[in-house]
Amino acid sequence: MTNNPHISFEFFAAKTEQGRIKLKTTCHELDKFSPEFYSVTYGAGGSTRDTTKDLVLGIQADGYSAAPHLSVGGDSTKDVIKLVQSYKDAGINKLVALRGDLPSGIGGTKQLVHANELVALIRQHTGDHFEIQVAAYPEIHPEAESYSKDVYWLGEKFKAGANSAITQYFYNPDAYFRFIDECAKVGIEQPILPGIMPLTNYHNLMRFSDNCGADIPRWLRWQLKERSDNSDDLIKYGIDIVTKLCEDLLAGGAPGLHFYTMNQWRISDTLCRNLGLPLKAL
Ligand code: FAD
């Protein structure tokens, strides 16, 4: 069992005033678990560039550690360097560096910049200032050439200077442990933190998982489908399943957990309490 696991929480870039207020509450409520950071996603193609930055700086101004997600997307590398420099100047010291995807509707003329190249660019311009996290895929990225190529490219992200990785969500802990073993075989020793997606909505989960290549085991699909008309029942069932997943991951040596909160605090709070994570002394 991992002692004092690293805990972090992810938010999407809320665009409305109501969404921002809710995020403030979420940060406040989850702070009791002493998270290492709160991260804020970056819309495909840079569509939330300013929103992500405003939210990250707001979270930091409220006294928490905040990490922006970042991709080159549709921007020039010059603009990306400017953005990274502005984060450095504002005292942000963590980043999640991604290739990202192009927003639907944008044609294939723009070449996406791979995450290893973005990490190298950030290191080239800001040295060791940032702790950089990258994405990893225990069930393998949907566009990967092969399992071993995907592991290889993760290794290249670390060689370029990433410090750790956060995984795409999954519900089969074996996929994670096998992936860690394969990474170890090629010399990847940096921490790879499981990304944890609470189970809250059957239809959204199915749609999103098909797109991002996350496998929902057949038994779980059926269990969730049966509860898809009763959200209380589904959430209760989902909490049991995800608590057990987190327990298995920590018992097997995962260095921590990164929760995809969907900007809600209650379910992440229940999961962290179920896991017996230490609460901050008031
Ligand atoms: P890469 O590491 O570049 O990999 C993409 C694919 O290309 C893989 O198949 C890989 O095997 C291959 N590859 C990698 N490097 C090379 C190379 N140099 N040459 C050739 N092939 C290569 N998306 C967003 O839009 N915004 C977000 O905020 C966001 N946050 C995320 C957070 C986490 C923790 C995770 C797991 C994903 C997140 N995503 C986000 C989704 C992510 O952007 C997509 O999965 C995207 O398709 C791949 O991004 P990547 O950084 O893993 O890309």
mmCIF file of C-alpha atoms and ligand atoms in Angstrom:
data_model
loop_
_atom_site.group_PDB
_atom_site.id
_atom_site.type_symbol
_atom_site.label_atom_id
_atom_site.label_comp_id
_atom_site.label_asym_id
_atom_site.label_seq_id
_atom_site.Cartn_x
_atom_site.Cartn_y
_atom_site.Cartn_z
ATOM 1 C CA MET A 1 0.000 0.000 0.000
ATOM 2 C CA THR A 2 1.325 3.429 -0.979
ATOM 3 C CA ASN A 3 1.893 5.663 2.043
ATOM 4 C CA ASN A 4 0.749 9.269 1.652
ATOM 5 C CA PRO A 5 -0.347 8.918 -1.978
ATOM 6 C CA HIS A 6 -0.043 11.986 -4.231
ATOM 7 C CA ILE A 7 -3.536 13.382 -4.756
ATOM 8 C CA SER A 8 -4.598 15.876 -7.410
ATOM 9 C CA PHE A 9 -7.906 16.983 -8.909
ATOM 10 C CA GLU A 10 -8.720 18.022 -12.460
ATOM 11 C CA PHE A 11 -11.278 20.610 -13.577
ATOM 12 C CA PHE A 12 -12.564 21.553 -16.986
ATOM 13 C CA ALA A 13 -12.334 25.215 -17.950
ATOM 14 C CA ALA A 14 -15.689 26.550 -16.727
ATOM 15 C CA LYS A 15 -16.736 29.473 -18.902
ATOM 16 C CA THR A 16 -19.709 30.923 -17.008
ATOM 17 C CA GLU A 17 -19.702 33.015 -13.845
ATOM 18 C CA GLN A 18 -21.831 30.335 -12.171
ATOM 19 C CA GLY A 19 -19.269 27.717 -13.201
ATOM 20 C CA ARG A 20 -16.442 29.781 -11.714
ATOM 21 C CA ILE A 21 -18.282 30.191 -8.417
ATOM 22 C CA LYS A 22 -18.893 26.434 -8.301
ATOM 23 C CA LEU A 23 -15.210 25.807 -8.949
ATOM 24 C CA LYS A 24 -14.240 28.028 -6.019
ATOM 25 C CA THR A 25 -16.457 25.906 -3.745
ATOM 26 C CA THR A 26 -14.996 22.718 -5.227
ATOM 27 C CA CYS A 27 -11.423 23.893 -4.538
ATOM 28 C CA HIS A 28 -12.375 24.855 -1.011
ATOM 29 C CA GLU A 29 -14.113 21.538 -0.282
ATOM 30 C CA LEU A 30 -11.344 19.338 -1.718
ATOM 31 C CA ASP A 31 -8.527 21.243 -0.028
ATOM 32 C CA LYS A 32 -9.043 19.119 3.102
ATOM 33 C CA PHE A 33 -7.266 16.262 1.297
ATOM 34 C CA SER A 34 -4.147 18.434 0.832
ATOM 35 C CA PRO A 35 -3.991 17.935 -2.939
ATOM 36 C CA GLU A 36 -0.659 18.600 -4.603
ATOM 37 C CA PHE A 37 -2.422 20.658 -7.248
ATOM 38 C CA TYR A 38 -5.628 21.404 -9.074
ATOM 39 C CA SER A 39 -5.289 21.231 -12.849
ATOM 40 C CA VAL A 40 -7.442 22.969 -15.464
ATOM 41 C CA THR A 41 -7.947 21.514 -18.935
ATOM 42 C CA TYR A 42 -7.155 23.265 -22.204
ATOM 43 C CA GLY A 43 -9.878 23.214 -24.852
ATOM 44 C CA ALA A 44 -9.081 21.402 -28.068
ATOM 45 C CA GLY A 45 -7.055 23.619 -30.401
ATOM 46 C CA GLY A 46 -6.543 26.262 -27.693
ATOM 47 C CA SER A 47 -10.255 27.145 -27.519
ATOM 48 C CA THR A 48 -10.060 27.893 -23.762
ATOM 49 C CA ARG A 49 -6.618 29.548 -23.749
ATOM 50 C CA ASP A 50 -7.735 32.647 -21.811
ATOM 51 C CA THR A 51 -10.329 30.852 -19.674
ATOM 52 C CA THR A 52 -7.820 28.213 -18.589
ATOM 53 C CA LYS A 53 -5.293 30.886 -17.702
ATOM 54 C CA ASP A 54 -7.821 33.010 -15.763
ATOM 55 C CA LEU A 55 -9.008 29.984 -13.794
ATOM 56 C CA VAL A 56 -5.480 28.798 -13.021
ATOM 57 C CA LEU A 57 -4.433 32.247 -11.813
ATOM 58 C CA GLY A 58 -7.656 32.530 -9.799
ATOM 59 C CA ILE A 59 -7.062 29.170 -8.097
ATOM 60 C CA GLN A 60 -3.513 30.234 -7.322
ATOM 61 C CA ALA A 61 -4.692 33.601 -5.967
ATOM 62 C CA ASP A 62 -7.003 31.685 -3.600
ATOM 63 C CA GLY A 63 -3.901 30.045 -2.132
ATOM 64 C CA TYR A 64 -3.885 26.660 -3.893
ATOM 65 C CA SER A 65 -1.356 25.100 -6.233
ATOM 66 C CA ALA A 66 -2.681 25.191 -9.806
ATOM 67 C CA ALA A 67 -1.452 23.603 -13.027
ATOM 68 C CA PRO A 68 -2.679 24.541 -16.500
ATOM 69 C CA HIS A 69 -3.045 21.921 -19.213
ATOM 70 C CA LEU A 70 -1.426 23.088 -22.411
ATOM 71 C CA SER A 71 -1.139 22.051 -26.048
ATOM 72 C CA VAL A 72 0.110 23.842 -29.139
ATOM 73 C CA GLY A 73 -3.197 23.147 -30.867
ATOM 74 C CA GLY A 74 -3.902 25.752 -33.525
ATOM 75 C CA ASP A 75 -1.360 28.268 -32.155
ATOM 76 C CA SER A 76 2.108 29.204 -33.318
ATOM 77 C CA THR A 77 4.963 27.983 -31.147
ATOM 78 C CA LYS A 78 5.821 31.669 -30.540
ATOM 79 C CA ASP A 79 2.418 32.209 -28.907
ATOM 80 C CA VAL A 80 2.807 29.035 -26.865
ATOM 81 C CA ILE A 81 6.182 30.174 -25.546
ATOM 82 C CA LYS A 82 4.623 33.538 -24.662
ATOM 83 C CA LEU A 83 1.852 31.770 -22.739
ATOM 84 C CA VAL A 84 4.318 29.490 -20.925
ATOM 85 C CA GLN A 85 6.475 32.497 -20.026
ATOM 86 C CA SER A 86 3.423 34.321 -18.659
ATOM 87 C CA TYR A 87 2.682 31.323 -16.407
ATOM 88 C CA LYS A 88 6.274 31.366 -15.188
ATOM 89 C CA ASP A 89 6.094 35.104 -14.505
ATOM 90 C CA ALA A 90 2.874 34.555 -12.537
ATOM 91 C CA GLY A 91 4.600 32.007 -10.294
ATOM 92 C CA ILE A 92 2.920 28.887 -11.705
ATOM 93 C CA ASN A 93 5.364 25.995 -11.485
ATOM 94 C CA LYS A 94 3.418 22.984 -12.768
ATOM 95 C CA LEU A 95 2.103 22.227 -16.257
ATOM 96 C CA VAL A 96 0.366 19.323 -17.959
ATOM 97 C CA ALA A 97 1.806 19.177 -21.505
ATOM 98 C CA LEU A 98 -0.290 17.500 -24.204
ATOM 99 C CA ARG A 99 -0.582 17.107 -27.931
ATOM 100 C CA GLY A 100 -4.327 17.613 -27.654
ATOM 101 C CA ASP A 101 -6.778 16.984 -30.457
ATOM 102 C CA LEU A 102 -8.048 19.380 -33.072
ATOM 103 C CA PRO A 103 -11.613 20.566 -32.446
ATOM 104 C CA SER A 104 -14.147 18.816 -34.651
ATOM 105 C CA GLY A 105 -14.776 20.755 -37.832
ATOM 106 C CA ILE A 106 -11.164 21.858 -38.269
ATOM 107 C CA GLY A 107 -9.606 20.219 -41.301
ATOM 108 C CA GLY A 108 -6.446 18.178 -41.361
ATOM 109 C CA THR A 109 -4.096 20.891 -42.634
ATOM 110 C CA LYS A 110 -2.713 21.791 -39.203
ATOM 111 C CA GLN A 111 -0.133 19.316 -37.963
ATOM 112 C CA LEU A 112 -0.545 18.633 -34.249
ATOM 113 C CA VAL A 113 2.600 19.047 -32.172
ATOM 114 C CA HIS A 114 3.368 15.882 -30.222
ATOM 115 C CA ALA A 115 3.680 16.168 -26.466
ATOM 116 C CA ASN A 116 7.379 15.201 -26.419
ATOM 117 C CA GLU A 117 8.097 18.148 -28.731
ATOM 118 C CA LEU A 118 6.063 20.494 -26.514
ATOM 119 C CA VAL A 119 7.933 19.289 -23.404
ATOM 120 C CA ALA A 120 11.249 19.932 -25.206
ATOM 121 C CA LEU A 121 10.063 23.419 -26.205
ATOM 122 C CA ILE A 122 9.074 24.266 -22.621
ATOM 123 C CA ARG A 123 12.410 22.991 -21.279
ATOM 124 C CA GLN A 124 14.312 24.910 -23.948
ATOM 125 C CA HIS A 125 12.658 28.204 -22.993
ATOM 126 C CA THR A 126 12.105 27.901 -19.260
ATOM 127 C CA GLY A 127 14.739 25.388 -18.144
ATOM 128 C CA ASP A 128 13.855 23.507 -14.981
ATOM 129 C CA HIS A 129 11.269 25.994 -13.776
ATOM 130 C CA PHE A 130 8.212 23.804 -14.384
ATOM 131 C CA GLU A 131 7.323 20.402 -13.058
ATOM 132 C CA ILE A 132 5.883 18.906 -16.238
ATOM 133 C CA GLN A 133 3.314 16.140 -16.379
ATOM 134 C CA VAL A 134 2.282 14.306 -19.508
ATOM 135 C CA ALA A 135 -0.480 11.871 -20.484
ATOM 136 C CA ALA A 136 -0.142 8.073 -20.465
ATOM 137 C CA TYR A 137 -2.525 5.396 -21.724
ATOM 138 C CA PRO A 138 -2.605 2.025 -19.935
ATOM 139 C CA GLU A 139 -5.140 0.832 -22.528
ATOM 140 C CA ILE A 140 -3.101 2.517 -25.286
ATOM 141 C CA HIS A 141 -3.868 5.724 -27.162
ATOM 142 C CA PRO A 142 -6.453 5.133 -29.932
ATOM 143 C CA GLU A 143 -4.062 6.407 -32.644
ATOM 144 C CA ALA A 144 -1.047 4.409 -31.432
ATOM 145 C CA GLU A 145 0.891 2.449 -34.015
ATOM 146 C CA SER A 146 1.302 -0.397 -31.514
ATOM 147 C CA TYR A 147 1.441 -1.056 -27.761
ATOM 148 C CA SER A 148 5.225 -0.879 -27.696
ATOM 149 C CA LYS A 149 5.311 2.292 -29.840
ATOM 150 C CA ASP A 150 2.947 4.017 -27.410
ATOM 151 C CA VAL A 151 5.203 3.041 -24.500
ATOM 152 C CA TYR A 152 8.187 4.220 -26.568
ATOM 153 C CA TRP A 153 6.637 7.677 -27.111
ATOM 154 C CA LEU A 154 5.837 7.971 -23.419
ATOM 155 C CA GLY A 155 9.530 7.289 -22.810
ATOM 156 C CA GLU A 156 10.383 10.079 -25.283
ATOM 157 C CA LYS A 157 8.218 12.497 -23.295
ATOM 158 C CA PHE A 158 10.246 11.661 -20.194
ATOM 159 C CA LYS A 159 13.510 11.950 -22.130
ATOM 160 C CA ALA A 160 12.405 15.404 -23.273
ATOM 161 C CA GLY A 161 12.083 16.404 -19.610
ATOM 162 C CA ALA A 162 8.650 15.422 -18.256
ATOM 163 C CA ASN A 163 8.658 14.589 -14.541
ATOM 164 C CA SER A 164 5.621 12.343 -14.259
ATOM 165 C CA ALA A 165 2.535 11.150 -16.113
ATOM 166 C CA ILE A 166 -1.189 10.986 -15.477
ATOM 167 C CA THR A 167 -3.160 8.233 -17.164
ATOM 168 C CA GLN A 168 -6.313 8.210 -19.182
ATOM 169 C CA TYR A 169 -9.062 6.715 -17.017
ATOM 170 C CA PHE A 170 -9.655 2.965 -16.940
ATOM 171 C CA TYR A 171 -11.637 0.498 -14.829
ATOM 172 C CA ASN A 172 -9.384 -2.521 -15.098
ATOM 173 C CA PRO A 173 -6.459 -2.238 -12.671
ATOM 174 C CA ASP A 174 -4.603 -5.036 -14.497
ATOM 175 C CA ALA A 175 -4.284 -2.768 -17.537
ATOM 176 C CA TYR A 176 -2.473 -0.240 -15.352
ATOM 177 C CA PHE A 177 -0.125 -2.725 -13.663
ATOM 178 C CA ARG A 178 0.754 -4.411 -16.979
ATOM 179 C CA PHE A 179 1.474 -1.004 -18.477
ATOM 180 C CA ILE A 180 3.740 -0.081 -15.551
ATOM 181 C CA ASP A 181 5.608 -3.376 -16.058
ATOM 182 C CA GLU A 182 6.048 -2.680 -19.787
ATOM 183 C CA CYS A 183 7.270 0.843 -19.020
ATOM 184 C CA ALA A 184 9.757 -0.514 -16.462
ATOM 185 C CA LYS A 185 11.123 -2.945 -19.085
ATOM 186 C CA VAL A 186 12.177 0.018 -21.253
ATOM 187 C CA GLY A 187 13.613 1.947 -18.321
ATOM 188 C CA ILE A 188 10.696 4.278 -17.509
ATOM 189 C CA GLU A 189 10.829 4.814 -13.766
ATOM 190 C CA GLN A 190 9.080 8.156 -13.366
ATOM 191 C CA PRO A 191 5.763 8.169 -11.465
ATOM 192 C CA ILE A 192 2.677 7.298 -13.529
ATOM 193 C CA LEU A 193 -0.443 8.331 -11.661
ATOM 194 C CA PRO A 194 -3.764 6.682 -12.445
ATOM 195 C CA GLY A 195 -6.449 9.086 -13.664
ATOM 196 C CA ILE A 196 -9.703 8.274 -11.879
ATOM 197 C CA MET A 197 -13.046 9.002 -13.520
ATOM 198 C CA PRO A 198 -16.025 8.704 -11.159
ATOM 199 C CA LEU A 199 -19.007 6.847 -12.613
ATOM 200 C CA THR A 200 -21.886 9.319 -12.731
ATOM 201 C CA ASN A 201 -23.668 9.130 -16.077
ATOM 202 C CA TYR A 202 -24.021 6.051 -18.266
ATOM 203 C CA HIS A 203 -24.652 7.762 -21.614
ATOM 204 C CA ASN A 204 -21.909 10.391 -21.275
ATOM 205 C CA LEU A 205 -19.402 7.762 -20.183
ATOM 206 C CA MET A 206 -20.189 5.504 -23.145
ATOM 207 C CA ARG A 207 -19.938 8.330 -25.658
ATOM 208 C CA PHE A 208 -16.727 9.757 -24.223
ATOM 209 C CA SER A 209 -15.048 6.390 -23.734
ATOM 210 C CA ASP A 210 -15.659 5.362 -27.343
ATOM 211 C CA ASN A 211 -13.901 8.541 -28.464
ATOM 212 C CA CYS A 212 -10.893 8.419 -26.163
ATOM 213 C CA GLY A 213 -10.331 4.659 -26.313
ATOM 214 C CA ALA A 214 -11.052 3.898 -22.641
ATOM 215 C CA ASP A 215 -12.408 0.385 -22.217
ATOM 216 C CA ILE A 216 -15.550 -0.061 -20.141
ATOM 217 C CA PRO A 217 -15.605 -3.770 -19.221
ATOM 218 C CA ARG A 218 -18.696 -5.577 -20.469
ATOM 219 C CA TRP A 219 -19.913 -6.461 -16.973
ATOM 220 C CA LEU A 220 -19.623 -2.807 -15.934
ATOM 221 C CA ARG A 221 -21.464 -1.580 -19.033
ATOM 222 C CA TRP A 222 -24.387 -3.846 -18.157
ATOM 223 C CA GLN A 223 -24.417 -2.834 -14.498
ATOM 224 C CA LEU A 224 -24.377 0.863 -15.389
ATOM 225 C CA LYS A 225 -26.951 0.460 -18.144
ATOM 226 C CA GLU A 226 -29.336 -1.177 -15.691
ATOM 227 C CA ARG A 227 -29.036 1.905 -13.478
ATOM 228 C CA SER A 228 -29.009 4.510 -16.259
ATOM 229 C CA ASP A 229 -32.512 5.757 -15.388
ATOM 230 C CA ASN A 230 -31.781 6.156 -11.696
ATOM 231 C CA SER A 231 -28.875 8.490 -11.148
ATOM 232 C CA ASP A 232 -28.804 8.028 -7.345
ATOM 233 C CA ASP A 233 -28.507 4.275 -7.741
ATOM 234 C CA LEU A 234 -25.877 4.611 -10.478
ATOM 235 C CA ILE A 235 -23.792 7.039 -8.419
ATOM 236 C CA LYS A 236 -23.985 4.812 -5.336
ATOM 237 C CA TYR A 237 -22.944 1.778 -7.381
ATOM 238 C CA GLY A 238 -20.227 3.808 -9.139
ATOM 239 C CA ILE A 239 -18.747 4.960 -5.845
ATOM 240 C CA ASP A 240 -18.401 1.349 -4.673
ATOM 241 C CA ILE A 241 -16.742 0.300 -7.946
ATOM 242 C CA VAL A 242 -14.365 3.256 -8.123
ATOM 243 C CA THR A 243 -13.452 3.028 -4.430
ATOM 244 C CA LYS A 244 -12.446 -0.615 -4.977
ATOM 245 C CA LEU A 245 -10.485 0.355 -8.099
ATOM 246 C CA CYS A 246 -8.578 3.032 -6.151
ATOM 247 C CA GLU A 247 -7.950 0.624 -3.254
ATOM 248 C CA ASP A 248 -6.541 -1.983 -5.649
ATOM 249 C CA LEU A 249 -4.346 0.599 -7.365
ATOM 250 C CA LEU A 250 -2.899 1.959 -4.128
ATOM 251 C CA ALA A 251 -2.501 -1.551 -2.672
ATOM 252 C CA GLY A 252 -0.568 -2.507 -5.826
ATOM 253 C CA GLY A 253 1.817 0.418 -5.457
ATOM 254 C CA ALA A 254 0.319 3.233 -7.572
ATOM 255 C CA PRO A 255 2.072 6.412 -6.405
ATOM 256 C CA GLY A 256 -1.145 8.401 -6.098
ATOM 257 C CA LEU A 257 -4.445 9.266 -7.776
ATOM 258 C CA HIS A 258 -5.559 12.074 -10.073
ATOM 259 C CA PHE A 259 -9.331 12.588 -9.960
ATOM 260 C CA TYR A 260 -11.304 13.838 -12.956
ATOM 261 C CA THR A 261 -13.818 15.793 -10.902
ATOM 262 C CA MET A 262 -16.032 17.235 -13.679
ATOM 263 C CA ASN A 263 -15.929 20.312 -11.390
ATOM 264 C CA GLN A 264 -18.033 18.548 -8.710
ATOM 265 C CA TRP A 265 -16.607 18.008 -5.253
ATOM 266 C CA ARG A 266 -19.028 15.607 -3.564
ATOM 267 C CA ILE A 267 -18.135 12.369 -5.348
ATOM 268 C CA SER A 268 -14.373 12.941 -5.189
ATOM 269 C CA ASP A 269 -14.828 13.822 -1.516
ATOM 270 C CA THR A 270 -16.698 10.557 -0.850
ATOM 271 C CA LEU A 271 -14.075 8.542 -2.737
ATOM 272 C CA CYS A 272 -11.203 10.146 -0.797
ATOM 273 C CA ARG A 273 -13.002 9.567 2.506
ATOM 274 C CA ASN A 274 -13.730 5.936 1.589
ATOM 275 C CA LEU A 275 -10.014 5.494 0.923
ATOM 276 C CA GLY A 276 -9.217 6.880 4.361
ATOM 277 C CA LEU A 277 -7.030 9.635 2.942
ATOM 278 C CA PRO A 278 -5.779 11.854 5.745
ATOM 279 C CA LEU A 279 -7.701 15.058 6.371
ATOM 280 C CA LYS A 280 -5.924 18.353 6.859
ATOM 281 C CA ALA A 281 -5.944 19.522 10.479
ATOM 282 C CA LEU A 282 -8.151 22.630 10.773
HETATM 283 P P1 FAD B 1 1.098 12.396 -27.718
HETATM 284 O O1 FAD B 1 1.944 12.015 -26.562
HETATM 285 O O2 FAD B 1 1.696 13.303 -28.729
HETATM 286 O O3 FAD B 1 0.596 11.038 -28.396
HETATM 287 C C1 FAD B 1 -0.431 11.036 -29.385
HETATM 288 C C2 FAD B 1 -0.287 9.808 -30.286
HETATM 289 O O4 FAD B 1 0.871 9.928 -31.128
HETATM 290 C C3 FAD B 1 -0.087 8.477 -29.562
HETATM 291 O O5 FAD B 1 -0.727 7.494 -30.339
HETATM 292 C C4 FAD B 1 1.435 8.267 -29.549
HETATM 293 O O6 FAD B 1 1.767 6.886 -29.561
HETATM 294 C C5 FAD B 1 1.886 8.951 -30.827
HETATM 295 N N1 FAD B 1 3.106 9.753 -30.676
HETATM 296 C C6 FAD B 1 3.543 10.416 -29.586
HETATM 297 N N2 FAD B 1 4.644 11.148 -29.872
HETATM 298 C C7 FAD B 1 4.908 10.940 -31.180
HETATM 299 C C8 FAD B 1 5.896 11.459 -32.074
HETATM 300 N N3 FAD B 1 6.813 12.357 -31.661
HETATM 301 N N4 FAD B 1 5.866 11.050 -33.385
HETATM 302 C C9 FAD B 1 4.897 10.183 -33.814
HETATM 303 N N5 FAD B 1 3.931 9.670 -32.999
HETATM 304 C C10 FAD B 1 3.931 10.049 -31.697
HETATM 305 N N6 FAD B 1 -6.954 17.012 -24.342
HETATM 306 C C11 FAD B 1 -7.209 18.328 -24.478
HETATM 307 O O7 FAD B 1 -7.547 18.792 -25.583
HETATM 308 N N7 FAD B 1 -7.117 19.172 -23.398
HETATM 309 C C12 FAD B 1 -6.747 18.755 -22.174
HETATM 310 O O8 FAD B 1 -6.668 19.541 -21.243
HETATM 311 C C13 FAD B 1 -6.455 17.365 -22.004
HETATM 312 N N8 FAD B 1 -6.049 16.880 -20.806
HETATM 313 C C14 FAD B 1 -5.696 15.559 -20.695
HETATM 314 C C15 FAD B 1 -5.229 15.090 -19.467
HETATM 315 C C16 FAD B 1 -4.863 13.755 -19.311
HETATM 316 C C17 FAD B 1 -4.334 13.287 -17.983
HETATM 317 C C18 FAD B 1 -5.010 12.859 -20.406
HETATM 318 C C19 FAD B 1 -4.666 11.410 -20.246
HETATM 319 C C20 FAD B 1 -5.484 13.319 -21.621
HETATM 320 C C21 FAD B 1 -5.812 14.667 -21.792
HETATM 321 N N9 FAD B 1 -6.284 15.180 -23.010
HETATM 322 C C22 FAD B 1 -6.566 16.516 -23.145
HETATM 323 C C23 FAD B 1 -6.451 14.288 -24.176
HETATM 324 C C24 FAD B 1 -5.207 14.267 -25.075
HETATM 325 O O9 FAD B 1 -4.916 15.549 -25.570
HETATM 326 C C25 FAD B 1 -5.495 13.308 -26.215
HETATM 327 O O10 FAD B 1 -5.529 11.990 -25.731
HETATM 328 C C26 FAD B 1 -4.568 13.417 -27.412
HETATM 329 O O11 FAD B 1 -5.144 12.644 -28.476
HETATM 330 C C27 FAD B 1 -3.166 12.903 -27.184
HETATM 331 O O12 FAD B 1 -2.440 13.732 -26.388
HETATM 332 P P2 FAD B 1 -0.991 13.269 -25.850
HETATM 333 O O13 FAD B 1 -0.410 14.399 -25.143
HETATM 334 O O14 FAD B 1 -1.069 11.960 -25.176
HETATM 335 O O15 FAD B 1 -0.248 13.081 -27.282
#
